XYZ file of C-alpha atoms in Angstrom:
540
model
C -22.635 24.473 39.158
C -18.746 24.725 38.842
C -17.463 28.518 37.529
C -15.287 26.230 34.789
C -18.674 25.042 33.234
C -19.592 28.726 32.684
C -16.541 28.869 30.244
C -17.994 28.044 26.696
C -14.245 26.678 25.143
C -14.578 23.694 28.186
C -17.740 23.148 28.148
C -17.340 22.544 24.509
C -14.267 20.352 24.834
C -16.228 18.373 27.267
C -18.902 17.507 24.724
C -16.421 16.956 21.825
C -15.068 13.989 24.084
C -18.405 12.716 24.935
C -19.598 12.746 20.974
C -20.648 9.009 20.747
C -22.083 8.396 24.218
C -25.414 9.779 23.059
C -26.628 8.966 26.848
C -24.273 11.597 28.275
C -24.730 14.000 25.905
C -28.744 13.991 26.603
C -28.457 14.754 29.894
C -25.742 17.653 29.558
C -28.561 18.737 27.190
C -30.946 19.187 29.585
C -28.675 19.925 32.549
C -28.436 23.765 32.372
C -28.349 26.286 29.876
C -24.140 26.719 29.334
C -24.154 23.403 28.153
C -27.215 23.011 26.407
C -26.450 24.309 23.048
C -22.904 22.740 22.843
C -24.138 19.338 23.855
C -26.926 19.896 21.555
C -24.395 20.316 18.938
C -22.168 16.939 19.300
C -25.532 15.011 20.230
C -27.076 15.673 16.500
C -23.346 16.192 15.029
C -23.387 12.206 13.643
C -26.074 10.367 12.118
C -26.289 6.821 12.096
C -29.451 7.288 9.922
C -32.278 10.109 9.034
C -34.688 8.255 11.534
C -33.796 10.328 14.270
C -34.708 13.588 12.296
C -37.845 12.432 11.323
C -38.848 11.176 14.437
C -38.466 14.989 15.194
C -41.808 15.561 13.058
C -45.091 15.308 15.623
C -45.707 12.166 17.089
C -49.145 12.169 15.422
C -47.764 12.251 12.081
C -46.232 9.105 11.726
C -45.883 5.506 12.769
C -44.106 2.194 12.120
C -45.566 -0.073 9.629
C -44.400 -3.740 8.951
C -41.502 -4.548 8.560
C -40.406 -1.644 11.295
C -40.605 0.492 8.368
C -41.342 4.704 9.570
C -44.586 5.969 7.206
C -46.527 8.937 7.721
C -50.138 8.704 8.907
C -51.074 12.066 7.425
C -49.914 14.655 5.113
C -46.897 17.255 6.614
C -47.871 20.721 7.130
C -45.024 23.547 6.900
C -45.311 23.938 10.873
C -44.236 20.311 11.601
C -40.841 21.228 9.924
C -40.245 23.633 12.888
C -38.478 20.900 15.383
C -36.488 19.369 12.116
C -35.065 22.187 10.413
C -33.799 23.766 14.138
C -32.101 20.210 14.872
C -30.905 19.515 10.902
C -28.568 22.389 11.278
C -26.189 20.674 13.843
C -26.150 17.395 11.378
C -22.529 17.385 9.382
C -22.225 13.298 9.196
C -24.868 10.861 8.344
C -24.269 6.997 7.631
C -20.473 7.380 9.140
C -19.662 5.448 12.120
C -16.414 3.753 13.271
C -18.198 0.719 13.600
C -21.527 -0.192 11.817
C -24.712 -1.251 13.587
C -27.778 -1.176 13.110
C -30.065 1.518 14.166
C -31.444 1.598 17.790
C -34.784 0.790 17.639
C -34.454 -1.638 14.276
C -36.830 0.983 12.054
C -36.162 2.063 8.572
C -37.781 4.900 6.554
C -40.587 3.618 3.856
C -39.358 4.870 0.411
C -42.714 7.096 0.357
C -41.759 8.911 3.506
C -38.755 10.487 1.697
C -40.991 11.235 -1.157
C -43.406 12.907 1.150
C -40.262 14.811 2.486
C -39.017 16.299 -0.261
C -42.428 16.963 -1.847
C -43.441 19.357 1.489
C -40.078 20.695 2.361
C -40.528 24.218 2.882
C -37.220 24.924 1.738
C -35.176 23.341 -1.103
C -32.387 22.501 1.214
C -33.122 21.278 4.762
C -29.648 19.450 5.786
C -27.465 22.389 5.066
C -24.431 21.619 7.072
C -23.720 17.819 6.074
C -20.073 16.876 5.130
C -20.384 12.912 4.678
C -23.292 10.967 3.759
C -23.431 7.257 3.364
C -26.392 6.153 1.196
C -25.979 2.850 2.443
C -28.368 3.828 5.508
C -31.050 4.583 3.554
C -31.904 0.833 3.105
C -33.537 2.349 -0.378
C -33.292 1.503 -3.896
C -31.233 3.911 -6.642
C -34.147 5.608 -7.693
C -34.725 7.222 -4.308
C -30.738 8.604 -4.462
C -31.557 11.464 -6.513
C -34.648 12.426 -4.224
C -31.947 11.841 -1.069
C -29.348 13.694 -2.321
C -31.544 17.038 -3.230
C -32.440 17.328 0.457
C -28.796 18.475 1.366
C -26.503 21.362 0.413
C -23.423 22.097 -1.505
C -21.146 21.366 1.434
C -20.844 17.779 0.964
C -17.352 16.578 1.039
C -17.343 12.873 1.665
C -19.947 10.840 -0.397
C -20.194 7.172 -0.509
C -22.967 5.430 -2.752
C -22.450 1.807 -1.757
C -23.381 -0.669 -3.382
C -25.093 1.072 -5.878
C -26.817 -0.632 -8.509
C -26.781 -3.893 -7.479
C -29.513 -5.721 -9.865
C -27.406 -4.306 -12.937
C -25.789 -6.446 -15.608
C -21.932 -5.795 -16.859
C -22.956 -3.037 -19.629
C -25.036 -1.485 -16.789
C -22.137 -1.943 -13.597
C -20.287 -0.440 -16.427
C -22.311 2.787 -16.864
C -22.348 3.569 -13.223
C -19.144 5.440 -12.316
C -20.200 7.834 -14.933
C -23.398 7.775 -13.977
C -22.595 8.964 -10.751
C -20.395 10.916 -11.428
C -22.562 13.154 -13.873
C -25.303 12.802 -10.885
C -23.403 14.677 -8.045
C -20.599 17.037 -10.019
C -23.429 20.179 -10.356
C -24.780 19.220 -6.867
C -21.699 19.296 -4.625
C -19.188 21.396 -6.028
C -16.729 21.138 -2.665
C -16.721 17.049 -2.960
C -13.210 15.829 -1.715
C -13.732 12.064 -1.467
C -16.189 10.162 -3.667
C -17.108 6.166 -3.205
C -19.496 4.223 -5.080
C -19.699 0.113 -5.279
C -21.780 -2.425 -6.567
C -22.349 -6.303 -5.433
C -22.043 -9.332 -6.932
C -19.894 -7.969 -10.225
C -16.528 -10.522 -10.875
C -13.846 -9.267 -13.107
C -13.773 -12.856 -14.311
C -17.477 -12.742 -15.671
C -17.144 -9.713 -17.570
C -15.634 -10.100 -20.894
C -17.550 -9.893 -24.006
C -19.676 -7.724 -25.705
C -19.126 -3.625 -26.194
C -18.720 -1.176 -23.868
C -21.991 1.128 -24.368
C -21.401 4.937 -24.436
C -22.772 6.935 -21.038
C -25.866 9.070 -20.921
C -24.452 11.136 -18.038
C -22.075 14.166 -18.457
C -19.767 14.322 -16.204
C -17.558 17.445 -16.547
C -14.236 17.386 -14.032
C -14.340 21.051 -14.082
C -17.099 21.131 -11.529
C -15.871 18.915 -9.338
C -12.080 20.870 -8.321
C -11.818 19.759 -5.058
C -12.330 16.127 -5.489
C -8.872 14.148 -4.166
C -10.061 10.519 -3.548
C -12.203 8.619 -5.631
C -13.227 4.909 -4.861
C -15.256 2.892 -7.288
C -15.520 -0.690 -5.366
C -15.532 -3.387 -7.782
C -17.035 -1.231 -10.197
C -15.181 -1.477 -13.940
C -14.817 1.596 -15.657
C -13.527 1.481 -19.248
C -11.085 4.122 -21.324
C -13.602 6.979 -21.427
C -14.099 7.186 -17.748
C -10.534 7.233 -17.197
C -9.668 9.954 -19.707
C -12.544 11.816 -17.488
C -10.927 11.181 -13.860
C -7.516 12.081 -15.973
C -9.161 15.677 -16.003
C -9.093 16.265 -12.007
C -6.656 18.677 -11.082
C -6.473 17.465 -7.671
C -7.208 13.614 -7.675
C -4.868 11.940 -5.385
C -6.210 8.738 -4.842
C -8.041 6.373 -7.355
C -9.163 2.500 -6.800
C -11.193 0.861 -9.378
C -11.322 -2.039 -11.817
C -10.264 -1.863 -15.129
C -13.208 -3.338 -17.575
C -11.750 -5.946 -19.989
C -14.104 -5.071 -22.372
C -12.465 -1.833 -23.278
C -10.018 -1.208 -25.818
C -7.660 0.881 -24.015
C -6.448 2.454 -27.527
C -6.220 6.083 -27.114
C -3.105 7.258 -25.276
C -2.971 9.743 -22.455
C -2.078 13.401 -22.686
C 1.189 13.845 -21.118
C -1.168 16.688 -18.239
C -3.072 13.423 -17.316
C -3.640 12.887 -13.280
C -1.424 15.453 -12.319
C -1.461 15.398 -8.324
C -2.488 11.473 -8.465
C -0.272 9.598 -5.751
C -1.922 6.623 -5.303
C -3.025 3.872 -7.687
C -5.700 0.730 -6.697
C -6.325 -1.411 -9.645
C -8.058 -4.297 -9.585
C -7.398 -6.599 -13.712
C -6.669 -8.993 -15.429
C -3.010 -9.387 -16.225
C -4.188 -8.689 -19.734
C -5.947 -5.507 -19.553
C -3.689 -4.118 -17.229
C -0.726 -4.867 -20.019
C -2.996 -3.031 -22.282
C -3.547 -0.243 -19.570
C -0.118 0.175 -19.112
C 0.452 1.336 -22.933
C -1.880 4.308 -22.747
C -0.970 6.185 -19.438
C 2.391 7.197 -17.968
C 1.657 7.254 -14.399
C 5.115 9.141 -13.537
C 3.748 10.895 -9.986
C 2.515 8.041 -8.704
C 4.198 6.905 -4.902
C 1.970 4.039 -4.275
C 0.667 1.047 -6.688
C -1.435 -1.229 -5.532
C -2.313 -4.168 -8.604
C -5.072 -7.002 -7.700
C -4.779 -9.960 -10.814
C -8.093 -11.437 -10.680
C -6.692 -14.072 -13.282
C -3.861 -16.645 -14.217
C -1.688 -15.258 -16.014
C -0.395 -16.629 -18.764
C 3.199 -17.436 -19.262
C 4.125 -14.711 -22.152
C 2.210 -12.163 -19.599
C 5.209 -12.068 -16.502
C 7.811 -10.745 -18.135
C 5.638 -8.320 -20.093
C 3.142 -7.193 -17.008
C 6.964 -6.508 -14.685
C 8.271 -4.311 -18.253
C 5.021 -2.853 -17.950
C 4.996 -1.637 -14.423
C 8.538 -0.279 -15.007
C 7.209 1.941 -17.735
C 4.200 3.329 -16.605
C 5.541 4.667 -13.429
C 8.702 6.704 -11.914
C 11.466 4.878 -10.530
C 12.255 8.475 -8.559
C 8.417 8.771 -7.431
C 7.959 4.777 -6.530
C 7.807 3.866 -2.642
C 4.966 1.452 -2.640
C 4.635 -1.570 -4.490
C 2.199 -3.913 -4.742
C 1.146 -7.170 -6.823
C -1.020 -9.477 -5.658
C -4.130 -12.500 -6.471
C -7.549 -12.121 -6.061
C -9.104 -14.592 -3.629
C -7.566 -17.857 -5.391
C -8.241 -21.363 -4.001
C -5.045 -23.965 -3.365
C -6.903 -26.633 -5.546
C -6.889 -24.082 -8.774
C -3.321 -22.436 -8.048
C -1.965 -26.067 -7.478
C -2.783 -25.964 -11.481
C -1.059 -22.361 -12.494
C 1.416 -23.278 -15.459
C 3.277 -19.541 -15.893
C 6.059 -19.129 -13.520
C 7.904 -16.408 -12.147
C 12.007 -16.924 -12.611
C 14.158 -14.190 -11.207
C 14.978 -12.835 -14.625
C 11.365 -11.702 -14.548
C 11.483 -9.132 -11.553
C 15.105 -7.605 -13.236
C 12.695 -4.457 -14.722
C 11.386 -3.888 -11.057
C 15.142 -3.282 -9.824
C 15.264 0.123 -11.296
C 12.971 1.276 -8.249
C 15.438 1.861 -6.182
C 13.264 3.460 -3.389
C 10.888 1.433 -2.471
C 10.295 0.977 0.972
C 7.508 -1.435 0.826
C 7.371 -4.458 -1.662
C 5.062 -7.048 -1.736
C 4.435 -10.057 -4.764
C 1.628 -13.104 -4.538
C 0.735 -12.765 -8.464
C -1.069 -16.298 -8.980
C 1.548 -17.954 -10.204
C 4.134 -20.536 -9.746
C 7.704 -19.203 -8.300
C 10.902 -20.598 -8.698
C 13.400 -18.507 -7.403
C 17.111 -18.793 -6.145
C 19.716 -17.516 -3.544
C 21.013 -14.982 -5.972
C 17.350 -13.750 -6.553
C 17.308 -12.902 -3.084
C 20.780 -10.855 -3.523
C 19.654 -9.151 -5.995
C 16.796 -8.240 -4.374
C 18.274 -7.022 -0.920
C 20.777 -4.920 -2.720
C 18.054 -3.341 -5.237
C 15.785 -2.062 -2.526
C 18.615 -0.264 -0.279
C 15.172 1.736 1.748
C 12.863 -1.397 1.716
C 10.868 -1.875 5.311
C 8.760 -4.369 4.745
C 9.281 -7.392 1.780
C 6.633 -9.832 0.910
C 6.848 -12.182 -1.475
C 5.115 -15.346 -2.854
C 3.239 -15.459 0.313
C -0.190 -16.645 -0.690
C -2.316 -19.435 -1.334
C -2.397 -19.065 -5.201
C 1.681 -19.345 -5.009
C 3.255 -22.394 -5.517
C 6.833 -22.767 -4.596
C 8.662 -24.891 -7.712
C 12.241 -24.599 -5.723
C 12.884 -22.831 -2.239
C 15.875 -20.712 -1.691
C 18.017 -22.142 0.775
C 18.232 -20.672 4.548
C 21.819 -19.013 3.881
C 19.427 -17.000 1.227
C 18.371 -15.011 3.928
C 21.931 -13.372 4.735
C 21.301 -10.179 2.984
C 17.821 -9.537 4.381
C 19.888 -10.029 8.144
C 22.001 -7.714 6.968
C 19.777 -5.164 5.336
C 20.113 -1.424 7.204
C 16.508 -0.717 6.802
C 14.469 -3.726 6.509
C 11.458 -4.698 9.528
C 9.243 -6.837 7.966
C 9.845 -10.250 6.035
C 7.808 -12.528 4.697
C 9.554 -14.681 2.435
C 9.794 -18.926 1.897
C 12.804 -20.641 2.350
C 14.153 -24.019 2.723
C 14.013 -24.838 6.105
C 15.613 -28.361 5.635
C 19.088 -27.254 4.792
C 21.800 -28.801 7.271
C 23.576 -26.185 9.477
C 25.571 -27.503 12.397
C 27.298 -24.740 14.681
C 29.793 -23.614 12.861
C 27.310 -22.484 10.207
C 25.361 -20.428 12.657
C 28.199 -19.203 14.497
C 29.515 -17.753 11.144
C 26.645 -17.030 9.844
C 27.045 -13.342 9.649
C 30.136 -11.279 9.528
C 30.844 -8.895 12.601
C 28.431 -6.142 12.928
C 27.558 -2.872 14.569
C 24.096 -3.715 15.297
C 21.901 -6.751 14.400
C 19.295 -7.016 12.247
C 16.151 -4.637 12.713
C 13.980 -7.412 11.441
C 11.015 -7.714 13.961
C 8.319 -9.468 11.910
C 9.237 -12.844 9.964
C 6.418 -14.710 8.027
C 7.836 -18.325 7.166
C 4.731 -19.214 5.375
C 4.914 -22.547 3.686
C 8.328 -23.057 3.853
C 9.724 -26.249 4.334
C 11.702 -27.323 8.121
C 13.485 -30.745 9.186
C 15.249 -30.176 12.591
C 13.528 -27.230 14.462
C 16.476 -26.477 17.101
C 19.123 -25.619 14.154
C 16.314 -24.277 12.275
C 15.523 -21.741 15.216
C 19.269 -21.231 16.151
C 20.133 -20.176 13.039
C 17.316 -17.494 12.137
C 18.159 -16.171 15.989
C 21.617 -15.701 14.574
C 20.365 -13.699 11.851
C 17.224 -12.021 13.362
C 17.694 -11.566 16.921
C 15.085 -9.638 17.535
C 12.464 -12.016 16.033
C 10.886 -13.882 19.337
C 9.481 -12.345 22.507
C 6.497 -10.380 21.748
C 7.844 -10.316 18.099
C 6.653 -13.636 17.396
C 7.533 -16.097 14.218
C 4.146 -15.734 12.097
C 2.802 -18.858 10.529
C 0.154 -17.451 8.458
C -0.356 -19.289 5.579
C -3.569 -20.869 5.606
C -3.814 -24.257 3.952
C -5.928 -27.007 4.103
C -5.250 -29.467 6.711
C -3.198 -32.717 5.765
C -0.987 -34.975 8.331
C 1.955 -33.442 6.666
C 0.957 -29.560 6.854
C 0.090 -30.284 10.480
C 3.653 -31.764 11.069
C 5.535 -28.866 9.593
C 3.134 -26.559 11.705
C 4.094 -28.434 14.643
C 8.046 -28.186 13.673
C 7.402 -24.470 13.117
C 5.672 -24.248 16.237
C 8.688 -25.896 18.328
C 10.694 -23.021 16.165
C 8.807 -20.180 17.320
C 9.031 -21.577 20.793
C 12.627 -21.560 20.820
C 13.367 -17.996 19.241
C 11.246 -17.011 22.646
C 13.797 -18.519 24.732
C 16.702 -17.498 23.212
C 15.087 -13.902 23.191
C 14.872 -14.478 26.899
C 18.039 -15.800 27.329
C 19.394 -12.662 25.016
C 17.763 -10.245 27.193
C 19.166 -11.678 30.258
C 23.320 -11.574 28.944
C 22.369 -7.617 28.209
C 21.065 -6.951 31.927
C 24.226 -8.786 33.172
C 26.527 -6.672 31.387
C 25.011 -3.761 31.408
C 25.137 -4.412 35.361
C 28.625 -5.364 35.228
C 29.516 -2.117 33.110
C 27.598 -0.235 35.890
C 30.007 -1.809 38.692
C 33.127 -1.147 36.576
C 32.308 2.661 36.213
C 31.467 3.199 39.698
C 34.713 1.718 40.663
């Protein structure tokens, strides 16, 4: 054996790089004693599952059933915990994986083997040292969570429930954040980052009716450490948020806002203190109503799904709304966008977007990302890309109108896109256009004033934008973003449904994309030469 192996700190940074090839690990396991226990430790450091743990318990004590379900052929005695408890302490993850699969040999644990667990543990807590559990890999139903969650001990930091509650109706989905809440704040007292979800629940199927009070108590005081919370299509009404308002530390929140609530008692002024980042998922409605009961002024990052059509009197108000509720001096990310809409229903959206409408998003002055696909119709000008460009002085990356529920009334013409070629910090635009507009050479040759350096714009999205004569098309948007082409390629993302005339302007497009290539070959080329020609003239 090599004298390195016989020093713990490699042998341990050995295993650390092998944790996921189980195979390797096994055999440094058995391959001498200074790297037994460390491969030992990495080998049982990530569940995919309990099944491996159980399978620990004597072969004679359990089998698989149907439906390769694990179930134990006898009752446990306190000696067959020996082999579990000794590997259980090396478990920190369970249910986590980069990637999901499935579990090697296809076998899930019967719902009474976990009640024949916990009823014979010999102690109350037999997965001490687990950080993250996913209940998803339990395969069970929620009655079984509370049974699951007793086996482990107060050093839980990352929890995700899933798709809890899945059977539920609205009133029900409705209960569960609190629920769950009140179910894990005594248990895990060191929780950092808490996920729960349910299936099947639309936003757009859940009006009506009263939101129900909650039988749980969930106290924020217990649960100091908690920074991200994720409730996954799960609505939570006013009295849930005035509870998350109580974390001290909450940075992150995503949820949807229940359109059932009344949203009538304001905010203290304390409310989310440390909260940086906002995920909403509403109607344009609620959120309105939303809006008037929290001042969100800490908040870098808003992220706002509208899972309806908004009506008309709702733009202007939903854009004063967003200006209110949150800090143009904390505001960097910005965020409005649809909710899985269909062509065939946006192609029937009546509220439009004019660019008087986005005037109260100006004021955020440091934005560096900015992106807008409301489902609505757009009908914006030159001058509303002007004012845009010259608004955003930090942006990076600028999206807007560029999805399938957005339907272009009027394009801005291709000169519109002067002041995004000339933007200092811009590298990502994705805005539509009319490609049809006649330039002849002069117009691209003059297209920009003299410059420093050219644009830094790498990634342009044309979307559905409009093109008639692909060569002046492409010669022009080289003029104003030379560094589009190459390996920065023109993107031509929007997906629509085929028709002979979407396929042509793909096709024109296409030609377009083609050509930036070249001339980013041809570009490339004049800078060798010269810088070759400087060379010479220096030497001599």
């Amino acid at each position: 054996m090599s004298r390195a192996l016989a020093i713990q700190e490699i042998v341990r940074q050995i295993c650390a790089f092998l944790r996921g090839d189980k195979a390797s690990l096994a055999a440094l396991v058995s391959t001498c004693k200074s790297t037994h226990e460390p491969a030992v430790q990495e080998l049982w450091h990530e569940l995919l599952d309990l099944l491996p743990l159980v399978k620990c318990f004597p072969t004679d004590s359990w089998t698989t059933g149907a439906q390769y379900q694990l179930t134990f052929t006898r009752a446990l005695q306190p000696q067959d915990w020996q082999r579990f408890l000794y590997y259980s302490q090396y478990v920190h993850s369970i249910g986590f994986r980069e990637y999901w699969s499935w579990n090697d040999d296809c076998r899930f644990l019967h719902p009474e083997t976990l009640v024949a667990m916990v009823a014979s543990r010999p102690l109350s807590i037999v997965l001490p040292r687990v950080r993250k559990f996913d209940w998803n890999c339990m395969s069970m139903r929620d009655k079984h969570l509370s049974d699951t969650l007793s086996l482990m001990g107060s050093q839980v930091r990352h929890l995700n429930l899933g798709f809890w509650g899945c059977d539920l109706d609205v009133a029900e989905h409705e209960q569960r954040p609190q629920t769950a809440l009140a179910e894990i704040s005594g248990r895990f007292p060191m929780l950092e980052c808490f996920e729960v979800g349910v299936a099947g629940y639309r936003m757009l199927h859940a009006t009506g009716g009263r939101v129900h009070s909650h039988d749980g108590a969930f106290e924020p005081s217990h649960l100091p450490n908690l920074t991200i919370v994720r409730f996954h299509s799960v609505p939570i009404a006013q009295m849930m948020v005035g509870a998350l308002a109580r974390l001290p530390n909450l940075q992150i929140l995503e949820a949807t806002l229940s359109p059932r609530s009344a949203w009538s008692e304001t905010l203290t002024s304390d409310a989310f203190p440390a909260l940086r980042e906002l995920i909403l998922m509403t109607t344009a409605r609620t959120y309105i109503a939303f809006s008037a009961v929290a001042t969100l002024e800490n908040v870098e990052s808003v992220h706002l799904t509208i899972t309806d059509y908004p009506e008309q009197s709702h733009i202007p108000t939903l854009f004063h709304c967003v200006r209110r509720q949150f800090s143009p001096s904390s505001l960097r990310v910005l965020e409005i966008c649809a909710d899985d809409m269909y062509l065939e229903e946006a192609a029937q959206i009546d509220a439009v977007v004019r660019p008087g409408h986005l005037e109260s998003l100006y004021s955020f002055s440091k934005l560096v990302d900015f992106r807008l696909s409301m489902p609505c119709r757009y009908a914006l000008d030159d001058a509303c890309y002007l004012d845009i460009a010259k608004s955003f002085p930090l942006l990076r990356t600028l999206m807007l109108a560029d999805s399938e529920s957005c339907v272009h009334d009027t394009f801005p013409s291709m000169t519109a896109l002067v002041p995004f070629a000339q933007h200092a910090s811009l590298r990502t635009l994705s805005v539509a256009f009319d490609g049809t507009q006649k330039v002849w050479i002069p117009h691209i040759r003059n297209a920009l004033p003299p410059r420093d350096r050219p644009s830094g714009v790498r990634e342009l999205n044309v979307g559905n934008s409009p093109v008639a004569r692909p060569q002046f098309a492409a010669a022009y948007l080289a003029r104003l973003f030379p560094r589009v082409g190459g390996r920065d390629e023109l993107d031509l993302s929007f997906a629509q449904k085929p028709s002979e005339e979407i396929d042509e302007r793909e096709a024109r497009w296409s030609m377009v994309g083609q050509l930036l290539a070249c001339f980013n070959v041809i570009r490339e080329d004049e800078r060798d030469m010269t810088t070759r020609m400087l060379a010479r003239q220096s030497r001599a």
